[in-house]
Tab-separated table of C-alpha atoms and ligand atoms in Angstrom:
chain	number	residue	atom	x	y	z
P	1	MET	CA	-11.981	35.005	-0.380
P	2	THR	CA	-15.436	33.852	-1.411
P	3	GLU	CA	-18.044	32.766	1.122
P	4	ARG	CA	-17.803	29.184	-0.115
P	5	ALA	CA	-14.000	29.099	0.309
P	6	ALA	CA	-14.407	30.432	3.844
P	7	ALA	CA	-16.970	27.726	4.633
P	8	ASP	CA	-14.597	25.051	3.271
P	9	ALA	CA	-11.561	26.477	5.007
P	10	VAL	CA	-9.872	24.481	7.755
P	11	ILE	CA	-7.018	25.688	9.957
P	12	LEU	CA	-4.754	23.214	11.736
P	13	ARG	CA	-3.646	25.263	14.702
P	14	GLY	CA	-0.871	24.942	17.266
P	15	ALA	CA	1.085	21.810	16.255
P	16	LEU	CA	4.489	21.105	17.824
P	17	GLY	CA	5.921	20.845	14.334
P	18	ILE	CA	5.459	19.512	10.815
P	19	LEU	CA	7.250	16.687	9.019
P	20	THR	CA	6.811	17.653	5.387
P	21	GLY	CA	7.807	14.418	3.624
P	22	LEU	CA	10.519	16.367	1.747
P	23	ALA	CA	14.232	15.563	1.919
P	24	GLY	CA	17.041	17.495	3.603
P	25	PRO	CA	16.465	20.757	5.496
P	26	ALA	CA	12.945	21.038	4.028
P	27	ALA	CA	11.941	17.867	5.900
P	28	ARG	CA	10.712	19.938	8.827
P	29	ALA	CA	8.497	23.018	9.087
P	30	ARG	CA	6.716	24.978	11.795
P	31	GLY	CA	3.460	26.837	12.113
P	32	ASP	CA	-0.196	26.357	11.264
P	33	ILE	CA	-1.723	24.993	8.074
P	34	LEU	CA	-4.549	26.626	6.135
P	35	ILE	CA	-6.632	24.371	3.906
P	36	GLU	CA	-8.936	25.770	1.238
P	37	GLY	CA	-10.885	23.817	-1.336
P	38	GLY	CA	-9.229	20.594	-0.196
P	39	ARG	CA	-5.718	21.947	-0.830
P	40	ILE	CA	-2.977	23.328	1.381
P	41	ALA	CA	-3.222	27.105	0.972
P	42	ALA	CA	-0.632	28.266	3.539
P	43	VAL	CA	1.927	26.875	5.979
P	44	GLY	CA	3.246	29.141	8.760
P	45	ALA	CA	1.503	32.068	10.392
P	46	VAL	CA	-2.227	31.715	9.604
P	47	PRO	CA	-4.502	34.452	10.931
P	48	ASP	CA	-8.057	33.667	12.079
P	49	ARG	CA	-10.680	33.587	9.337
P	50	PRO	CA	-14.391	33.986	9.874
P	51	GLY	CA	-16.193	30.780	8.988
P	52	ALA	CA	-13.099	28.608	8.947
P	53	ARG	CA	-13.116	25.416	10.975
P	54	VAL	CA	-10.209	25.322	13.431
P	55	LEU	CA	-8.755	21.935	14.409
P	56	ASP	CA	-6.734	22.001	17.614
P	57	ALA	CA	-3.356	20.387	16.859
P	58	SER	CA	-1.694	21.418	20.125
P	59	GLY	CA	0.552	18.666	21.481
P	60	CYS	CA	0.598	17.054	18.038
P	61	VAL	CA	3.042	16.386	15.203
P	62	VAL	CA	1.694	16.845	11.682
P	63	THR	CA	2.738	14.711	8.710
P	64	PRO	CA	1.426	14.114	5.200
P	65	GLY	CA	-1.200	11.378	5.101
P	66	LEU	CA	0.727	8.101	4.908
P	67	VAL	CA	0.608	5.883	1.807
P	68	SER	CA	0.549	2.070	1.873
P	69	ALA	CA	1.981	1.300	-1.560
P	70	HIS	CA	1.195	-2.441	-1.579
P	71	HIS	CA	-1.671	-3.938	0.401
P	72	HIS	CA	-4.057	-6.898	0.260
P	73	LEU	CA	-7.178	-5.673	2.017
P	74	PHE	CA	-9.044	-8.990	1.716
P	75	GLN	CA	-6.423	-10.525	4.026
P	76	SER	CA	-7.764	-8.476	6.934
P	77	MET	CA	-10.078	-11.456	7.556
P	78	LEU	CA	-7.129	-13.909	7.441
P	79	LYS	CA	-4.942	-12.766	10.324
P	80	ALA	CA	-2.979	-15.310	12.330
P	81	VAL	CA	-4.197	-18.462	10.550
P	82	PRO	CA	-2.640	-21.123	12.838
P	83	ALA	CA	-1.600	-23.495	10.025
P	84	ALA	CA	0.845	-20.906	8.646
P	85	MET	CA	1.848	-18.791	11.638
P	86	ASP	CA	5.378	-20.222	11.529
P	87	ALA	CA	5.607	-21.122	7.848
P	88	PRO	CA	7.676	-19.676	4.994
P	89	LEU	CA	6.053	-17.899	2.035
P	90	GLU	CA	5.266	-20.923	-0.149
P	91	THR	CA	3.529	-22.874	2.641
P	92	TRP	CA	1.815	-19.720	3.846
P	93	LEU	CA	0.433	-19.088	0.332
P	94	ARG	CA	-1.014	-22.609	0.287
P	95	CYS	CA	-2.493	-22.477	3.788
P	96	VAL	CA	-3.859	-18.951	3.754
P	97	PRO	CA	-4.942	-17.100	0.566
P	98	TYR	CA	-5.119	-20.224	-1.613
P	99	THR	CA	-7.076	-22.170	0.997
P	100	TYR	CA	-9.589	-19.438	1.785
P	101	TRP	CA	-10.200	-17.651	-1.543
P	102	PRO	CA	-13.171	-19.810	-2.637
P	103	ARG	CA	-14.971	-19.040	0.645
P	104	PHE	CA	-14.949	-15.248	0.216
P	105	ASP	CA	-18.378	-13.743	-0.327
P	106	VAL	CA	-19.347	-10.094	-0.652
P	107	GLU	CA	-19.779	-9.696	3.123
P	108	ALA	CA	-16.311	-11.159	3.815
P	109	LEU	CA	-14.674	-8.785	1.329
P	110	ALA	CA	-16.684	-5.755	2.492
P	111	VAL	CA	-15.819	-6.393	6.145
P	112	ALA	CA	-12.158	-7.096	5.309
P	113	ALA	CA	-11.898	-3.864	3.330
P	114	THR	CA	-13.578	-1.868	6.089
P	115	VAL	CA	-11.342	-3.347	8.794
P	116	GLY	CA	-8.196	-2.861	6.725
P	117	MET	CA	-8.983	0.705	5.740
P	118	ALA	CA	-10.061	1.612	9.282
P	119	GLU	CA	-6.797	0.220	10.609
P	120	LEU	CA	-4.905	2.301	8.047
P	121	LEU	CA	-6.839	5.512	8.741
P	122	LEU	CA	-6.310	5.160	12.484
P	123	SER	CA	-2.557	4.945	11.847
P	124	GLY	CA	-2.547	8.137	9.745
P	125	CYS	CA	-2.714	6.462	6.320
P	126	THR	CA	-4.979	8.146	3.759
P	127	THR	CA	-3.960	6.386	0.520
P	128	VAL	CA	-3.933	2.651	-0.103
P	129	ALA	CA	-2.706	0.745	-3.148
P	130	ASP	CA	-4.666	-2.491	-2.882
P	131	HIS	CA	-3.252	-5.452	-4.789
P	132	HIS	CA	-6.382	-7.540	-5.212
P	133	TYR	CA	-6.148	-10.820	-7.101
P	134	LEU	CA	-9.400	-12.637	-6.299
P	135	PHE	CA	-11.534	-12.250	-9.416
P	136	ALA	CA	-13.199	-15.654	-9.666
P	137	ASP	CA	-16.025	-16.312	-12.125
P	138	THR	CA	-17.827	-18.032	-9.242
P	139	TYR	CA	-18.201	-14.774	-7.303
P	140	ASP	CA	-21.618	-13.143	-7.549
P	141	TYR	CA	-20.181	-9.676	-6.887
P	142	ALA	CA	-17.613	-7.340	-8.401
P	143	PRO	CA	-14.624	-7.093	-6.022
P	144	GLU	CA	-13.478	-3.778	-7.492
P	145	ALA	CA	-16.856	-2.198	-6.730
P	146	VAL	CA	-16.759	-3.362	-3.100
P	147	LEU	CA	-13.213	-2.022	-2.643
P	148	PHE	CA	-13.738	1.352	-4.320
P	149	GLU	CA	-17.070	1.889	-2.555
P	150	THR	CA	-15.524	1.159	0.849
P	151	ALA	CA	-12.685	3.599	0.138
P	152	GLU	CA	-15.191	6.253	-0.919
P	153	ARG	CA	-17.312	5.734	2.200
P	154	LEU	CA	-14.369	5.951	4.591
P	155	GLY	CA	-12.675	8.734	2.612
P	156	LEU	CA	-9.365	7.211	1.460
P	157	ARG	CA	-7.705	7.495	-1.912
P	158	MET	CA	-7.343	4.058	-3.478
P	159	ALA	CA	-5.382	2.576	-6.319
P	160	LEU	CA	-6.651	-0.862	-7.330
P	161	LEU	CA	-3.643	-2.956	-8.352
P	162	ARG	CA	-5.664	-5.390	-10.432
P	163	GLY	CA	-4.000	-8.774	-9.961
P	164	GLY	CA	-4.596	-12.131	-11.543
P	165	THR	CA	-2.834	-15.005	-13.256
P	166	THR	CA	-2.825	-16.708	-16.627
P	167	ARG	CA	-1.150	-19.819	-15.262
P	168	SER	CA	-0.878	-21.556	-11.898
P	169	ARG	CA	2.136	-21.832	-9.708
P	170	ARG	CA	3.120	-25.206	-8.277
P	171	PHE	CA	3.444	-25.145	-4.497
P	172	ASP	CA	5.142	-27.434	-2.014
P	173	THR	CA	2.194	-29.814	-1.849
P	174	PRO	CA	-0.319	-30.732	-4.549
P	175	ASP	CA	-3.497	-30.208	-2.494
P	176	ILE	CA	-3.993	-26.499	-3.123
P	177	VAL	CA	-6.871	-24.820	-4.902
P	178	PRO	CA	-5.149	-22.301	-7.156
P	179	THR	CA	-7.035	-19.122	-7.914
P	180	PRO	CA	-8.646	-19.444	-11.323
P	181	ASN	CA	-6.577	-18.379	-14.305
P	182	GLU	CA	-7.733	-16.031	-17.042
P	183	ARG	CA	-6.590	-16.032	-20.651
P	184	ILE	CA	-4.453	-12.959	-21.251
P	185	ASP	CA	-7.010	-11.412	-23.605
P	186	VAL	CA	-9.745	-11.899	-20.996
P	187	MET	CA	-7.554	-10.403	-18.270
P	188	LEU	CA	-6.782	-7.364	-20.410
P	189	ARG	CA	-10.410	-6.857	-21.410
P	190	ARG	CA	-11.513	-6.966	-17.777
P	191	VAL	CA	-8.746	-4.572	-16.721
P	192	GLN	CA	-9.798	-2.208	-19.473
P	193	ASP	CA	-13.426	-2.384	-18.305
P	194	ILE	CA	-12.397	-1.575	-14.716
P	195	ALA	CA	-10.093	1.219	-15.879
P	196	GLN	CA	-12.820	2.805	-17.996
P	197	ARG	CA	-15.106	2.800	-14.989
P	198	TYR	CA	-12.715	3.885	-12.242
P	199	HIS	CA	-9.300	5.080	-13.469
P	200	ASP	CA	-8.484	8.761	-13.079
P	201	PRO	CA	-5.055	9.754	-14.447
P	202	ALA	CA	-5.057	13.125	-12.638
P	203	PRO	CA	-2.219	13.790	-10.149
P	204	ASP	CA	-4.814	14.236	-7.386
P	205	ALA	CA	-6.928	11.197	-8.385
P	206	ARG	CA	-9.020	9.512	-5.727
P	207	ARG	CA	-9.264	6.343	-7.852
P	208	ARG	CA	-6.563	4.687	-9.890
P	209	VAL	CA	-6.261	1.337	-11.646
P	210	VAL	CA	-2.935	-0.438	-12.174
P	211	LEU	CA	-2.191	-3.622	-14.140
P	212	ALA	CA	-0.691	-5.980	-11.561
P	213	PRO	CA	-0.351	-9.721	-12.295
P	214	ASN	CA	0.437	-11.646	-9.097
P	215	THR	CA	4.022	-12.430	-10.100
P	216	PRO	CA	5.900	-12.044	-13.381
P	217	THR	CA	7.678	-15.331	-12.640
P	218	TRP	CA	4.908	-17.856	-11.942
P	219	GLY	CA	1.664	-15.940	-12.569
P	220	VAL	CA	2.021	-15.333	-16.311
P	221	ALA	CA	3.916	-16.885	-19.203
P	222	ARG	CA	7.213	-15.415	-20.305
P	223	ASP	CA	5.917	-14.415	-23.737
P	224	GLU	CA	2.997	-12.572	-22.095
P	225	LEU	CA	5.166	-10.090	-20.184
P	226	ARG	CA	5.838	-7.725	-23.092
P	227	PRO	CA	2.223	-7.683	-24.337
P	228	LEU	CA	1.012	-6.997	-20.780
P	229	ALA	CA	3.425	-4.078	-20.361
P	230	GLN	CA	2.534	-2.709	-23.774
P	231	ALA	CA	-1.211	-2.983	-23.134
P	232	ALA	CA	-0.931	-1.260	-19.749
P	233	ARG	CA	1.012	1.631	-21.268
P	234	GLN	CA	-1.479	1.941	-24.116
P	235	MET	CA	-4.254	2.198	-21.523
P	236	GLY	CA	-2.252	4.767	-19.562
P	237	LEU	CA	-1.949	2.412	-16.572
P	238	ARG	CA	1.031	1.752	-14.334
P	239	LEU	CA	2.515	-1.699	-13.772
P	240	HIS	CA	2.996	-3.515	-10.481
P	241	SER	CA	3.779	-7.010	-9.200
P	242	HIS	CA	5.534	-8.978	-6.464
P	243	LEU	CA	9.240	-9.587	-7.047
P	244	SER	CA	12.164	-11.239	-5.275
P	245	GLU	CA	10.341	-11.587	-1.982
P	246	THR	CA	12.279	-14.805	-1.313
P	247	GLN	CA	15.410	-16.446	-2.692
P	248	THR	CA	13.069	-18.769	-4.628
P	249	TYR	CA	12.466	-15.994	-7.200
P	250	VAL	CA	16.200	-15.688	-7.828
P	251	THR	CA	16.767	-19.429	-8.061
P	252	TYR	CA	13.799	-19.843	-10.411
P	253	CYS	CA	14.970	-17.090	-12.777
P	254	HIS	CA	18.512	-18.386	-12.765
P	255	GLU	CA	17.462	-21.950	-13.505
P	256	THR	CA	14.779	-21.037	-16.055
P	257	TYR	CA	16.203	-17.975	-17.803
P	258	GLY	CA	19.868	-17.899	-16.791
P	259	MET	CA	19.723	-14.476	-15.181
P	260	ARG	CA	18.542	-12.652	-12.071
P	261	PRO	CA	14.914	-11.419	-11.864
P	262	VAL	CA	15.444	-7.668	-12.334
P	263	GLN	CA	17.650	-8.161	-15.402
P	264	TRP	CA	15.107	-10.620	-16.770
P	265	LEU	CA	12.335	-8.044	-16.371
P	266	ALA	CA	14.501	-5.351	-17.953
P	267	ASP	CA	14.650	-7.594	-21.023
P	268	HIS	CA	10.828	-7.706	-21.105
P	269	ASP	CA	10.040	-3.953	-20.871
P	270	TRP	CA	8.980	-4.315	-17.233
P	271	LEU	CA	11.179	-1.590	-15.693
P	272	GLY	CA	10.640	2.172	-15.666
P	273	PRO	CA	9.236	5.079	-13.684
P	274	ASP	CA	5.732	3.672	-14.243
P	275	VAL	CA	6.585	0.340	-12.567
P	276	TRP	CA	7.028	-0.627	-8.929
P	277	PHE	CA	7.470	-3.983	-7.238
P	278	ALA	CA	6.549	-5.191	-3.787
P	279	HIS	CA	9.393	-6.538	-1.633
P	280	LEU	CA	12.632	-6.688	-3.716
P	281	VAL	CA	14.313	-8.352	-0.730
P	282	HIS	CA	16.769	-10.496	-2.682
P	283	VAL	CA	18.385	-8.080	-5.138
P	284	ASP	CA	22.110	-7.670	-5.754
P	285	ALA	CA	24.107	-4.487	-6.421
P	286	ALA	CA	23.676	-4.689	-10.204
P	287	GLU	CA	19.912	-5.069	-9.819
P	288	LEU	CA	19.776	-2.090	-7.449
P	289	SER	CA	21.666	0.004	-10.035
P	290	LEU	CA	19.187	-1.026	-12.710
P	291	LEU	CA	16.205	-0.194	-10.490
P	292	ALA	CA	17.669	3.211	-9.582
P	293	ALA	CA	18.683	4.075	-13.160
P	294	THR	CA	15.228	3.246	-14.540
P	295	GLY	CA	13.229	4.867	-11.721
P	296	THR	CA	11.569	1.533	-10.942
P	297	GLY	CA	10.109	1.663	-7.446
P	298	MET	CA	10.251	-0.599	-4.399
P	299	ALA	CA	7.267	-1.055	-2.084
P	300	HIS	CA	9.206	-1.990	1.024
P	301	CYS	CA	7.268	-4.299	3.387
P	302	PRO	CA	9.543	-4.792	6.412
P	303	GLN	CA	6.952	-6.295	8.771
P	304	SER	CA	5.601	-8.855	6.315
P	305	ASN	CA	9.149	-9.794	5.308
P	306	GLY	CA	9.996	-10.164	8.995
P	307	ARG	CA	6.893	-12.183	9.852
P	308	LEU	CA	7.488	-14.630	6.972
P	309	GLY	CA	11.243	-14.727	7.597
P	310	SER	CA	11.946	-13.550	4.042
P	311	GLY	CA	14.809	-11.170	4.835
P	312	ILE	CA	15.455	-7.422	4.900
P	313	ALA	CA	15.168	-5.484	1.634
P	314	PRO	CA	18.030	-3.077	0.820
P	315	ALA	CA	15.739	-0.046	0.894
P	316	PRO	CA	18.350	2.377	2.328
P	317	ALA	CA	20.811	1.406	-0.429
P	318	LEU	CA	18.243	2.006	-3.184
P	319	ASP	CA	17.305	5.328	-1.555
P	320	ARG	CA	20.964	6.439	-1.402
P	321	MET	CA	21.351	5.612	-5.090
P	322	GLY	CA	18.507	7.982	-5.916
P	323	GLY	CA	15.996	5.180	-6.424
P	324	ARG	CA	12.335	5.232	-5.464
P	325	VAL	CA	11.419	3.670	-2.123
P	326	ALA	CA	7.861	3.481	-0.811
P	327	LEU	CA	6.623	1.788	2.349
P	328	ALA	CA	3.771	-0.714	2.536
P	329	ALA	CA	1.965	-2.929	5.017
P	330	ASP	CA	1.380	-5.830	2.552
P	331	GLY	CA	-1.479	-8.092	3.701
P	332	ALA	CA	-2.755	-8.599	7.232
P	333	ALA	CA	-2.438	-12.358	6.726
P	334	SER	CA	1.353	-11.997	6.788
P	335	ASN	CA	1.510	-8.944	9.033
P	336	GLU	CA	-0.864	-9.039	11.961
P	337	ALA	CA	-0.097	-5.348	12.657
P	338	CYS	CA	-1.161	-4.101	9.264
P	339	ASP	CA	-0.926	-0.388	9.955
P	340	MET	CA	1.540	2.207	8.737
P	341	ILE	CA	2.768	3.520	12.086
P	342	SER	CA	4.113	0.124	13.157
P	343	GLU	CA	5.455	-0.337	9.616
P	344	MET	CA	7.504	2.862	9.934
P	345	HIS	CA	8.765	1.803	13.351
P	346	ALA	CA	9.790	-1.612	12.011
P	347	ALA	CA	11.660	-0.035	9.078
P	348	PHE	CA	13.465	2.336	11.427
P	349	LEU	CA	14.592	-0.471	13.773
P	350	LEU	CA	15.364	-3.235	11.265
P	351	HIS	CA	17.724	-1.217	9.100
P	352	ARG	CA	19.596	0.082	12.124
P	353	ALA	CA	19.837	-3.412	13.600
P	354	ALA	CA	21.254	-4.655	10.309
P	355	GLY	CA	23.275	-1.631	9.158
P	356	GLY	CA	24.107	0.487	12.203
P	357	PRO	CA	22.607	3.710	13.554
P	358	ALA	CA	23.401	5.730	10.424
P	359	ALA	CA	21.559	3.296	8.133
P	360	VAL	CA	18.335	5.292	8.139
P	361	THR	CA	16.860	8.340	9.891
P	362	CYS	CA	13.330	9.008	11.085
P	363	ASP	CA	12.973	11.625	8.348
P	364	ASP	CA	14.025	9.048	5.710
P	365	VAL	CA	11.407	6.542	6.864
P	366	LEU	CA	8.690	9.197	6.974
P	367	ARG	CA	9.640	10.267	3.445
P	368	TRP	CA	9.344	6.670	2.188
P	369	ALA	CA	5.893	6.399	3.794
P	370	THR	CA	4.649	9.637	2.199
P	371	ALA	CA	6.429	11.217	-0.799
P	372	GLY	CA	7.901	7.822	-1.751
P	373	GLY	CA	4.474	6.233	-1.962
P	374	ALA	CA	3.059	9.165	-3.906
P	375	ALA	CA	5.953	8.913	-6.387
P	376	VAL	CA	5.514	5.224	-7.211
P	377	LEU	CA	1.780	5.761	-7.634
P	378	GLY	CA	2.292	8.873	-9.767
P	379	LEU	CA	0.027	10.858	-7.448
P	380	ASP	CA	2.078	14.032	-7.671
P	381	ALA	CA	-0.466	16.164	-5.800
P	382	ILE	CA	-0.066	14.230	-2.533
P	383	GLY	CA	2.766	12.966	-0.311
P	384	THR	CA	4.203	16.241	0.995
P	385	ILE	CA	3.023	19.207	3.010
P	386	GLU	CA	3.541	22.109	0.625
P	387	VAL	CA	1.339	24.937	-0.558
P	388	GLY	CA	-0.769	23.767	-3.499
P	389	LYS	CA	-0.720	20.083	-2.574
P	390	GLN	CA	-3.838	18.149	-1.639
P	391	ALA	CA	-4.644	18.376	2.068
P	392	ASP	CA	-3.865	14.742	2.890
P	393	ILE	CA	-2.664	15.201	6.442
P	394	ALA	CA	-2.189	13.133	9.620
P	395	VAL	CA	-2.116	14.740	13.059
P	396	PHE	CA	-0.392	12.533	15.657
P	397	ASP	CA	-1.326	13.210	19.271
P	398	LEU	CA	1.657	13.125	21.640
P	399	THR	CA	-0.159	13.965	24.860
P	400	ALA	CA	-0.028	10.423	26.311
P	401	PRO	CA	2.638	9.666	28.956
P	402	ARG	CA	4.655	7.523	26.527
P	403	TYR	CA	5.584	10.694	24.614
P	404	ALA	CA	6.375	12.864	27.634
P	405	GLY	CA	10.055	13.832	27.934
P	406	LEU	CA	10.914	13.925	24.230
P	407	HIS	CA	13.640	16.464	23.394
P	408	ASP	CA	12.746	16.165	19.706
P	409	PRO	CA	9.026	15.383	19.506
P	410	LEU	CA	9.053	15.323	15.705
P	411	VAL	CA	10.673	11.894	15.622
P	412	ALA	CA	7.788	10.410	17.636
P	413	PRO	CA	5.572	9.078	14.792
P	414	VAL	CA	8.506	6.955	13.566
P	415	ALA	CA	10.751	6.344	16.579
P	416	CYS	CA	8.303	5.810	19.457
P	417	GLY	CA	6.316	2.913	18.012
P	418	GLY	CA	3.251	1.522	19.711
P	419	GLY	CA	-0.341	2.214	18.773
P	420	ALA	CA	-0.777	5.487	16.928
P	421	ARG	CA	-2.942	8.171	18.480
P	422	VAL	CA	-4.233	9.996	15.422
P	423	ARG	CA	-6.223	13.021	16.568
P	424	PHE	CA	-7.172	14.007	13.026
P	425	ALA	CA	-6.603	12.697	9.542
P	426	LEU	CA	-7.679	14.581	6.432
P	427	CYS	CA	-7.850	13.369	2.851
P	428	GLY	CA	-8.347	16.063	0.229
P	429	GLY	CA	-9.401	18.352	3.068
P	430	ARG	CA	-12.162	16.015	4.272
P	431	VAL	CA	-11.818	15.085	7.946
P	432	VAL	CA	-11.669	11.274	7.892
P	433	VAL	CA	-10.431	10.749	11.465
P	434	GLU	CA	-11.700	13.026	14.212
P	435	ASP	CA	-10.619	12.830	17.843
P	436	GLY	CA	-9.176	9.368	17.246
P	437	ALA	CA	-12.326	7.917	15.664
P	438	ILE	CA	-13.678	7.422	12.163
P	439	PRO	CA	-16.913	9.390	11.808
P	440	GLY	CA	-19.858	7.024	11.426
P	441	LEU	CA	-17.912	3.818	12.050
P	442	ASP	CA	-19.109	1.662	14.951
P	443	HIS	CA	-16.049	-0.308	16.111
P	444	ALA	CA	-18.037	-2.827	18.181
P	445	ALA	CA	-20.438	-3.579	15.332
P	446	LEU	CA	-17.522	-3.992	12.892
P	447	ALA	CA	-15.728	-6.371	15.262
P	448	ALA	CA	-18.907	-8.442	15.571
P	449	ARG	CA	-19.264	-8.658	11.779
P	450	ALA	CA	-15.578	-9.628	11.499
P	451	GLY	CA	-16.024	-12.386	14.098
P	452	ALA	CA	-18.968	-13.788	12.138
P	453	VAL	CA	-16.945	-13.722	8.884
P	454	VAL	CA	-14.021	-15.589	10.487
P	455	ARG	CA	-16.401	-18.243	11.847
P	456	ARG	CA	-18.000	-18.650	8.419
P	457	LEU	CA	-14.616	-18.857	6.647
P	458	ASN	CA	-13.738	-21.764	8.952
P	459	ALA	CA	-17.135	-23.493	8.891
T	501	ZN	ZN1	1.875	-8.809	-1.329
C-alpha cells in the first residue's frame, strides 16, 4: 500500500451489521469496512492500518448511502403552504409551485437547495436526483449552477433532471401564472449546453444531467415526444418525467389518445432501461408488465402520494415482476418530511397496511432506496456495499433508548421510523456527516436565512 492510499484509508469499525442493498441472502453482511481511494476495498475482518482513519461504528447499522430518485429541492422553501395543505394535486400545483415560482431569486434557491440537501444527508441520503423545472428568462442566475455548486459544497452526488415545458397545462382555475414555456429547439439547446458543462456518463459520476420535461401529457405536445426521446439518446442522456400520479393522467390519455398512459408512451419511444417515471400510482396490470419488460423504472414517492391523497403505487408488484423500483422523497412542498428515512418507513407501513404483512420486507424497502435508485440513474458504481463500489455509506446510530431491546437491530433504519440518527455518512469516501452534523454547516444560521426567504416569498 502506498503512503497516499494509507492516508486516504478509512476503516468503519465495530458495526452491529451491514445492510448491503443486495437481494436475497446477500442482503446482510457482517464485519468492518475498509475504504481506499474513495472505494470499498474490503468488507469483513479488517486489520489495523497505520495512517488509516478509524470511524467508530459501534452500536450502528451500516447501509449504502440512500438515493432520492425524484426530488424538487426548490420546494424546501415551500413547506406547508396553508392554501394547499388539504388540496389535491391540481389545486396544490396552482397554489404552491405555480404561485411562487416568479418570486424565487438566487438566495431562495440556494437556501432551498442547502436545506433540502442537508435534510437528505442527515437521513443517510448521499445521492439526489433533482427534478428542477424553474428556468425562467426573468431569472438573473443559472439554477443549474446553484444546484450543482450546493451539491459539491455539501458533498452529495447529484443528477439534474432538467425539467421544463413547451406548452401550458390548464388548471382548475384560470388565475395561475404558468411557468414560461420554451420552444422545443430552445429547450434542447439549453439542455445540451448544461450537459456539456456538467454531465458525466461514468458509472461513478458525481454530476449527471437527464432530459426531464414536467409531464409527457400536458407539458409537451404529442408530436414532440419522439424527437425529445431521440435527442436525449443522441446526447447520451436518460429520460425522466412525472406519470400517472393521479387518475387525471389516465382519464386524459383515454379521452385524448384512446389508451392508458404507459401504452401511449410505449408508442412514442418513451420506455426503456434509460427511462424512469415519478409516481406511477395509477397503473394497471398490463402497464406494469410493460414497465417490467422494458426495464422502465418507478421512482416511488409514498409520502408525497399520501400527503396529496393520490393513492398507493403498486411498487411491490413491479418489484416482484422483476421491474425497477426506486424510492424518492419528491418535493418538500408536498411532503413536509422530505427525508429518506421517513420515506422508507412510510413505504414499509403503507404497503403492509394495504397488502398484508408479506407485501414488503425491510430488506426490500432498503434495496429500493439504494440499489434501486442507483439502477434507474445508471450509477452502477453506487447503491450497494460490495468490494469495488464507491464508498457511499450511511451509518445509523442505534444507541438511543428508542432502539434498545431490538432482537434484530438491522431492521431499525426501515422499521423503527422517527428522526434518523446518522453518526456518519460518506460519499465517495468523503465524510459528509460526522457525529450527526454536516461539517461546516451552521444549522441556526441556515434556519435564519430560511425564515427570511419564507417572509420574502410571502411579502
Ligand atoms: Zn415530483
